[in-house]
PDB file of C-alpha atoms in Angstrom:
ATOM      1  CA  ASP A 704       0.000   0.000   0.000  1.00 67.00           C
ATOM      2  CA  GLN A 705       1.838   3.046  -1.300  1.00 78.00           C
ATOM      3  CA  GLN A 706       0.760   5.885   0.966  1.00 90.00           C
ATOM      4  CA  VAL A 707       3.083   8.379  -0.672  1.00 93.00           C
ATOM      5  CA  LYS A 708       3.109   8.577  -4.439  1.00 93.00           C
ATOM      6  CA  GLN A 709       5.229  10.351  -6.979  1.00 94.00           C
ATOM      7  CA  ASN A 710       3.488   9.780 -10.264  1.00 92.00           C
ATOM      8  CA  SER A 711       6.179  11.231 -12.482  1.00 94.00           C
ATOM      9  CA  PRO A 712       9.164   8.901 -12.631  1.00 92.00           C
ATOM     10  CA  SER A 713      11.207  11.438 -14.567  1.00 95.00           C
ATOM     11  CA  LEU A 714      11.353  15.111 -15.440  1.00 97.00           C
ATOM     12  CA  SER A 715      13.608  17.110 -17.770  1.00 97.00           C
ATOM     13  CA  VAL A 716      14.032  20.852 -17.413  1.00 98.00           C
ATOM     14  CA  GLN A 717      16.202  23.420 -19.121  1.00 98.00           C
ATOM     15  CA  GLU A 718      18.856  25.082 -16.996  1.00 98.00           C
ATOM     16  CA  GLY A 719      17.570  28.319 -15.465  1.00 97.00           C
ATOM     17  CA  ARG A 720      13.957  27.270 -15.645  1.00 98.00           C
ATOM     18  CA  ILE A 721      11.738  26.119 -12.799  1.00 98.00           C
ATOM     19  CA  SER A 722      11.542  22.436 -11.827  1.00 98.00           C
ATOM     20  CA  ILE A 723       8.328  21.313 -10.174  1.00 98.00           C
ATOM     21  CA  LEU A 724       8.238  17.894  -8.548  1.00 98.00           C
ATOM     22  CA  ASN A 725       4.947  16.581  -7.262  1.00 98.00           C
ATOM     23  CA  CYS A 726       3.950  14.222  -4.504  1.00 97.00           C
ATOM     24  CA  ASP A 727       0.569  12.939  -3.354  1.00 97.00           C
ATOM     25  CA  TYR A 728      -0.319  11.136  -0.162  1.00 96.00           C
ATOM     26  CA  THR A 729      -3.316   9.248   1.131  1.00 95.00           C
ATOM     27  CA  ASN A 730      -2.910   9.250   4.911  1.00 92.00           C
ATOM     28  CA  SER A 731      -4.544  12.316   6.449  1.00 92.00           C
ATOM     29  CA  MET A 732      -2.606  11.664   9.666  1.00 91.00           C
ATOM     30  CA  PHE A 733       0.702  12.632   8.065  1.00 93.00           C
ATOM     31  CA  ASP A 734       1.876  15.808   9.742  1.00 92.00           C
ATOM     32  CA  TYR A 735       5.433  16.222   8.508  1.00 92.00           C
ATOM     33  CA  PHE A 736       6.770  16.055   4.997  1.00 95.00           C
ATOM     34  CA  LEU A 737      10.307  16.000   3.680  1.00 94.00           C
ATOM     35  CA  TRP A 738      12.137  16.048   0.386  1.00 96.00           C
ATOM     36  CA  TYR A 739      15.356  14.130  -0.142  1.00 94.00           C
ATOM     37  CA  LYS A 740      17.800  14.244  -3.012  1.00 95.00           C
ATOM     38  CA  LYS A 741      19.664  11.115  -4.043  1.00 91.00           C
ATOM     39  CA  TYR A 742      22.553  10.570  -6.410  1.00 89.00           C
ATOM     40  CA  PRO A 743      23.229   7.066  -7.790  1.00 83.00           C
ATOM     41  CA  ALA A 744      24.964   4.726  -5.332  1.00 78.00           C
ATOM     42  CA  GLU A 745      24.666   7.265  -2.535  1.00 84.00           C
ATOM     43  CA  GLY A 746      22.320   7.668   0.417  1.00 87.00           C
ATOM     44  CA  PRO A 747      19.557  10.288   0.288  1.00 90.00           C
ATOM     45  CA  THR A 748      20.391  13.806   1.417  1.00 90.00           C
ATOM     46  CA  PHE A 749      17.858  15.870   3.315  1.00 89.00           C
ATOM     47  CA  LEU A 750      16.758  18.870   1.294  1.00 94.00           C
ATOM     48  CA  ILE A 751      13.782  20.641   2.820  1.00 95.00           C
ATOM     49  CA  SER A 752      10.794  19.881   4.993  1.00 94.00           C
ATOM     50  CA  ILE A 753       7.414  21.274   5.946  1.00 96.00           C
ATOM     51  CA  SER A 754       5.071  20.806   8.865  1.00 94.00           C
ATOM     52  CA  SER A 755       1.377  20.355   8.256  1.00 94.00           C
ATOM     53  CA  ILE A 756       0.670  23.613  10.056  1.00 94.00           C
ATOM     54  CA  LYS A 757       2.307  25.480   7.198  1.00 96.00           C
ATOM     55  CA  ASP A 758       1.549  25.646   3.511  1.00 96.00           C
ATOM     56  CA  LYS A 759       4.902  26.875   2.297  1.00 97.00           C
ATOM     57  CA  ASN A 760       8.535  26.648   3.289  1.00 97.00           C
ATOM     58  CA  GLU A 761      11.366  28.261   1.395  1.00 97.00           C
ATOM     59  CA  ASP A 762      15.109  27.684   1.528  1.00 96.00           C
ATOM     60  CA  GLY A 763      17.139  29.420  -1.129  1.00 97.00           C
ATOM     61  CA  ARG A 764      16.254  28.021  -4.526  1.00 97.00           C
ATOM     62  CA  PHE A 765      14.004  25.364  -3.001  1.00 98.00           C
ATOM     63  CA  THR A 766      10.397  25.893  -1.972  1.00 98.00           C
ATOM     64  CA  VAL A 767       7.979  23.258  -0.780  1.00 98.00           C
ATOM     65  CA  PHE A 768       4.235  23.835  -1.013  1.00 98.00           C
ATOM     66  CA  LEU A 769       1.673  21.825   0.912  1.00 98.00           C
ATOM     67  CA  ASN A 770      -1.999  21.573   0.013  1.00 97.00           C
ATOM     68  CA  LYS A 771      -3.577  19.578   2.815  1.00 96.00           C
ATOM     69  CA  SER A 772      -7.069  19.524   1.356  1.00 96.00           C
ATOM     70  CA  ALA A 773      -5.722  17.968  -1.830  1.00 97.00           C
ATOM     71  CA  LYS A 774      -3.163  15.839   0.049  1.00 97.00           C
ATOM     72  CA  HIS A 775      -0.553  17.146  -2.309  1.00 97.00           C
ATOM     73  CA  LEU A 776       2.865  18.678  -1.953  1.00 97.00           C
ATOM     74  CA  SER A 777       5.311  19.989  -4.460  1.00 98.00           C
ATOM     75  CA  LEU A 778       8.952  20.978  -4.579  1.00 98.00           C
ATOM     76  CA  HIS A 779       9.913  23.961  -6.690  1.00 98.00           C
ATOM     77  CA  ILE A 780      13.510  24.520  -7.702  1.00 98.00           C
ATOM     78  CA  VAL A 781      14.266  27.843  -9.323  1.00 97.00           C
ATOM     79  CA  PRO A 782      16.466  28.481 -11.120  1.00 98.00           C
ATOM     80  CA  SER A 783      17.312  24.870 -11.930  1.00 98.00           C
ATOM     81  CA  GLN A 784      20.989  24.012 -12.260  1.00 97.00           C
ATOM     82  CA  PRO A 785      22.697  20.986 -13.849  1.00 96.00           C
ATOM     83  CA  GLY A 786      23.926  19.957 -10.391  1.00 95.00           C
ATOM     84  CA  ASP A 787      20.309  19.514  -9.349  1.00 97.00           C
ATOM     85  CA  SER A 788      20.077  16.455 -11.582  1.00 97.00           C
ATOM     86  CA  ALA A 789      19.286  13.600  -9.197  1.00 95.00           C
ATOM     87  CA  VAL A 790      16.411  11.481  -7.928  1.00 94.00           C
ATOM     88  CA  TYR A 791      14.112  13.312  -5.552  1.00 96.00           C
ATOM     89  CA  PHE A 792      12.090  11.449  -2.950  1.00 95.00           C
ATOM     90  CA  CYS A 793       9.274  12.893  -0.904  1.00 95.00           C
ATOM     91  CA  ALA A 794       8.614  11.364   2.501  1.00 93.00           C
ATOM     92  CA  ALA A 795       5.966  11.714   5.156  1.00 93.00           C
ATOM     93  CA  SER A 796       5.560  10.825   8.790  1.00 88.00           C
ATOM     94  CA  ALA A 797       2.663  10.713  11.206  1.00 86.00           C
ATOM     95  CA  PRO A 798       2.539  10.959  14.979  1.00 80.00           C
ATOM     96  CA  ASN A 799       1.058   7.479  15.313  1.00 69.00           C
ATOM     97  CA  THR A 800       3.608   5.671  13.148  1.00 66.00           C
ATOM     98  CA  GLY A 801       6.552   5.897  15.495  1.00 64.00           C
ATOM     99  CA  ASN A 802       9.744   6.666  13.663  1.00 66.00           C
ATOM    100  CA  GLN A 803       8.669   5.353  10.299  1.00 76.00           C
ATOM    101  CA  PHE A 804       8.953   7.548   7.248  1.00 85.00           C
ATOM    102  CA  TYR A 805       6.930   6.680   4.171  1.00 88.00           C
ATOM    103  CA  PHE A 806       8.770   7.355   0.947  1.00 90.00           C
ATOM    104  CA  GLY A 807       7.505   7.949  -2.555  1.00 92.00           C
ATOM    105  CA  THR A 808       9.053   6.080  -5.471  1.00 89.00           C
ATOM    106  CA  GLY A 809      11.126   9.054  -6.550  1.00 92.00           C
ATOM    107  CA  THR A 810      11.321  11.383  -9.536  1.00 95.00           C
ATOM    108  CA  SER A 811      14.478  11.519 -11.583  1.00 95.00           C
ATOM    109  CA  LEU A 812      15.216  15.132 -12.483  1.00 97.00           C
ATOM    110  CA  THR A 813      17.509  15.993 -15.362  1.00 97.00           C
ATOM    111  CA  VAL A 814      18.510  19.600 -15.788  1.00 98.00           C
ATOM    112  CA  ILE A 815      19.737  20.217 -19.323  1.00 97.00           C
ATOM    113  CA  PRO A 816      22.540  22.772 -19.672  1.00 95.00           C
TER     114      PRO A 816
ATOM    115  CA  GLY B  20      22.758  17.456  10.153  1.00 66.00           C
ATOM    116  CA  ALA B  21      24.132  14.223  11.545  1.00 71.00           C
ATOM    117  CA  VAL B  22      26.915  12.455   9.670  1.00 86.00           C
ATOM    118  CA  VAL B  23      26.350   8.769   9.038  1.00 91.00           C
ATOM    119  CA  SER B  24      28.849   6.387   7.482  1.00 93.00           C
ATOM    120  CA  GLN B  25      28.451   2.854   6.165  1.00 95.00           C
ATOM    121  CA  HIS B  26      30.947   0.140   5.484  1.00 95.00           C
ATOM    122  CA  PRO B  27      31.466  -1.440   3.064  1.00 95.00           C
ATOM    123  CA  SER B  28      30.121   0.684   0.253  1.00 93.00           C
ATOM    124  CA  ARG B  29      30.017  -2.278  -2.073  1.00 94.00           C
ATOM    125  CA  VAL B  30      30.234  -6.014  -1.458  1.00 96.00           C
ATOM    126  CA  ILE B  31      29.951  -9.078  -3.653  1.00 96.00           C
ATOM    127  CA  CYS B  32      29.459 -12.426  -1.981  1.00 95.00           C
ATOM    128  CA  LYS B  33      28.624 -15.986  -2.931  1.00 96.00           C
ATOM    129  CA  SER B  34      25.211 -17.446  -2.324  1.00 97.00           C
ATOM    130  CA  GLY B  35      24.963 -19.038   1.123  1.00 96.00           C
ATOM    131  CA  THR B  36      27.500 -16.814   2.818  1.00 97.00           C
ATOM    132  CA  SER B  37      26.818 -14.061   5.362  1.00 97.00           C
ATOM    133  CA  VAL B  38      27.612 -10.401   4.987  1.00 97.00           C
ATOM    134  CA  LYS B  39      27.883  -7.766   7.695  1.00 97.00           C
ATOM    135  CA  ILE B  40      27.185  -4.098   7.008  1.00 97.00           C
ATOM    136  CA  GLU B  41      28.201  -1.452   9.532  1.00 96.00           C
ATOM    137  CA  CYS B  42      26.435   1.835  10.117  1.00 95.00           C
ATOM    138  CA  ARG B  43      28.124   4.491  12.225  1.00 94.00           C
ATOM    139  CA  SER B  44      26.804   7.775  13.502  1.00 90.00           C
ATOM    140  CA  LEU B  45      29.926   9.930  13.491  1.00 88.00           C
ATOM    141  CA  ASP B  46      28.840  13.027  15.353  1.00 83.00           C
ATOM    142  CA  PHE B  47      25.602  12.071  17.027  1.00 79.00           C
ATOM    143  CA  GLN B  48      24.672   9.542  19.667  1.00 83.00           C
ATOM    144  CA  ALA B  49      21.937   7.557  18.055  1.00 82.00           C
ATOM    145  CA  THR B  50      19.750   5.460  20.313  1.00 83.00           C
ATOM    146  CA  THR B  51      17.766   4.556  17.237  1.00 87.00           C
ATOM    147  CA  MET B  52      18.943   3.739  13.745  1.00 91.00           C
ATOM    148  CA  PHE B  53      16.959   2.580  10.752  1.00 92.00           C
ATOM    149  CA  TRP B  54      17.745   0.100   8.031  1.00 95.00           C
ATOM    150  CA  TYR B  55      16.249   0.478   4.564  1.00 93.00           C
ATOM    151  CA  ARG B  56      16.635  -1.364   1.321  1.00 93.00           C
ATOM    152  CA  GLN B  57      16.033  -0.042  -2.138  1.00 88.00           C
ATOM    153  CA  PHE B  58      15.470  -2.074  -5.284  1.00 80.00           C
ATOM    154  CA  PRO B  59      16.158  -0.445  -8.650  1.00 76.00           C
ATOM    155  CA  LYS B  60      13.619   2.215  -9.526  1.00 72.00           C
ATOM    156  CA  GLN B  61      11.703   1.560  -6.347  1.00 76.00           C
ATOM    157  CA  SER B  62      11.120   3.426  -3.149  1.00 80.00           C
ATOM    158  CA  LEU B  63      13.083   3.112   0.052  1.00 85.00           C
ATOM    159  CA  MET B  64      11.543   0.376   2.151  1.00 88.00           C
ATOM    160  CA  LEU B  65      12.033   0.366   5.898  1.00 89.00           C
ATOM    161  CA  MET B  66      13.299  -3.029   7.041  1.00 93.00           C
ATOM    162  CA  ALA B  67      13.792  -2.532  10.743  1.00 93.00           C
ATOM    163  CA  THR B  68      14.373  -0.085  13.536  1.00 91.00           C
ATOM    164  CA  SER B  69      17.546  -0.718  15.496  1.00 89.00           C
ATOM    165  CA  ASN B  70      17.440   0.190  19.182  1.00 85.00           C
ATOM    166  CA  GLU B  71      20.589   0.580  21.252  1.00 85.00           C
ATOM    167  CA  GLY B  72      20.785  -2.065  23.936  1.00 84.00           C
ATOM    168  CA  SER B  73      17.616  -3.871  22.953  1.00 85.00           C
ATOM    169  CA  LYS B  74      16.128  -5.950  20.181  1.00 88.00           C
ATOM    170  CA  ALA B  75      15.409  -4.486  16.803  1.00 91.00           C
ATOM    171  CA  THR B  76      11.872  -3.938  15.596  1.00 90.00           C
ATOM    172  CA  TYR B  77      11.261  -5.523  12.220  1.00 93.00           C
ATOM    173  CA  GLU B  78       8.721  -4.453   9.652  1.00 89.00           C
ATOM    174  CA  GLN B  79       6.134  -6.903   8.440  1.00 88.00           C
ATOM    175  CA  GLY B  80       7.530  -9.350   5.951  1.00 90.00           C
ATOM    176  CA  VAL B  81      11.168  -8.907   6.978  1.00 93.00           C
ATOM    177  CA  GLU B  82      12.745 -12.090   8.329  1.00 93.00           C
ATOM    178  CA  LYS B  83      14.493 -11.275  11.581  1.00 92.00           C
ATOM    179  CA  ASP B  84      16.521 -14.479  11.480  1.00 94.00           C
ATOM    180  CA  LYS B  85      17.827 -13.608   8.052  1.00 95.00           C
ATOM    181  CA  PHE B  86      18.563  -9.949   8.662  1.00 96.00           C
ATOM    182  CA  LEU B  87      20.298  -9.815  12.029  1.00 95.00           C
ATOM    183  CA  ILE B  88      20.588  -6.378  13.557  1.00 94.00           C
ATOM    184  CA  ASN B  89      22.847  -5.479  16.447  1.00 90.00           C
ATOM    185  CA  HIS B  90      23.001  -2.025  18.012  1.00 89.00           C
ATOM    186  CA  ALA B  91      25.665  -2.466  20.651  1.00 81.00           C
ATOM    187  CA  SER B  92      26.609   1.168  21.110  1.00 87.00           C
ATOM    188  CA  LEU B  93      25.213   4.632  20.555  1.00 87.00           C
ATOM    189  CA  THR B  94      27.290   5.060  17.417  1.00 90.00           C
ATOM    190  CA  LEU B  95      27.216   1.655  15.747  1.00 92.00           C
ATOM    191  CA  SER B  96      24.519  -0.570  14.318  1.00 93.00           C
ATOM    192  CA  THR B  97      25.224  -3.620  12.188  1.00 95.00           C
ATOM    193  CA  LEU B  98      23.068  -5.503   9.726  1.00 96.00           C
ATOM    194  CA  THR B  99      24.101  -9.069   8.931  1.00 97.00           C
ATOM    195  CA  VAL B 100      22.507 -10.738   5.938  1.00 97.00           C
ATOM    196  CA  THR B 101      22.735 -14.428   6.754  1.00 96.00           C
ATOM    197  CA  SER B 102      22.818 -17.182   4.135  1.00 96.00           C
ATOM    198  CA  ALA B 103      22.525 -14.601   1.409  1.00 96.00           C
ATOM    199  CA  HIS B 104      20.739 -15.425  -1.842  1.00 95.00           C
ATOM    200  CA  PRO B 105      20.695 -13.574  -5.155  1.00 95.00           C
ATOM    201  CA  GLU B 106      17.292 -12.082  -4.328  1.00 94.00           C
ATOM    202  CA  ASP B 107      18.932 -10.325  -1.376  1.00 95.00           C
ATOM    203  CA  SER B 108      20.964  -8.271  -3.827  1.00 95.00           C
ATOM    204  CA  SER B 109      19.951  -4.699  -3.174  1.00 93.00           C
ATOM    205  CA  PHE B 110      21.052  -1.299  -1.947  1.00 93.00           C
ATOM    206  CA  TYR B 111      20.981  -1.157   1.844  1.00 95.00           C
ATOM    207  CA  ILE B 112      20.878   2.205   3.576  1.00 94.00           C
ATOM    208  CA  CYS B 113      20.941   3.100   7.247  1.00 94.00           C
ATOM    209  CA  SER B 114      19.842   6.324   8.883  1.00 92.00           C
ATOM    210  CA  THR B 115      19.584   8.095  12.183  1.00 89.00           C
ATOM    211  CA  ARG B 116      16.857  10.425  13.259  1.00 82.00           C
ATOM    212  CA  SER B 117      17.343  13.833  14.832  1.00 77.00           C
ATOM    213  CA  GLY B 118      14.113  15.597  15.591  1.00 75.00           C
ATOM    214  CA  HIS B 119      11.941  15.454  12.519  1.00 74.00           C
ATOM    215  CA  GLU B 120      14.716  14.704  10.065  1.00 79.00           C
ATOM    216  CA  GLN B 121      16.448  11.472   9.162  1.00 83.00           C
ATOM    217  CA  TYR B 122      20.051  11.502   8.032  1.00 88.00           C
ATOM    218  CA  PHE B 123      21.128   8.707   5.761  1.00 91.00           C
ATOM    219  CA  GLY B 124      24.360   6.871   5.259  1.00 92.00           C
ATOM    220  CA  PRO B 125      25.852   6.546   1.787  1.00 91.00           C
ATOM    221  CA  GLY B 126      24.451   3.054   1.329  1.00 93.00           C
ATOM    222  CA  THR B 127      25.900  -0.393   0.675  1.00 95.00           C
ATOM    223  CA  ARG B 128      25.443  -2.172  -2.644  1.00 94.00           C
ATOM    224  CA  LEU B 129      25.157  -5.910  -2.001  1.00 95.00           C
ATOM    225  CA  THR B 130      25.461  -8.313  -4.898  1.00 95.00           C
ATOM    226  CA  VAL B 131      24.966 -12.012  -4.222  1.00 96.00           C
ATOM    227  CA  THR B 132      26.235 -14.290  -6.961  1.00 95.00           C
TER     228      THR B 132
END
């Protein structure tokens, strides 16, 4: 049962343009959401997070938007850079699931120079 | 964020042998560590939660006698894949949790021939 879904397995964007990565979830108890970046043969790196009490969190070129009513979050990267090319995972946690994070299947972003 | 290391980064073993993977929290005393596995083009799947000084908590469907976890100190957790088979070939990643975030190790690529 995939509670966190990333329906786009891949995305290509021109350098300098905006990259928008999407994530949907089904569990209304999720109260904390995170985005991780992963290069091949490496562990995921924490990128940005958002609590369910907020609808937006910004950190430099990265902004995460949360739409609780739609159970949808998105990661915006602007401007996109070639070094942003990686697989991006969204993850969610809920207060009643202990320490478990639920991960999406990832979106592979390619930023074209 | 916390710095997590794993050793080895890559291991090839023969079917039927056992392999030990180490996960170290370098700058953070981790009472809890997590072990994930990732198949190609799939999400990160939590295998077990490793608790310092006590037994690990395994997720449903994960064989505790096959994937032995030891968390003997606040900085070291080990995962031993016993009697490995080719279907155990995967990318194994450990993590520690600090507050809301999880910090991942670089991963270990296990190939069972």
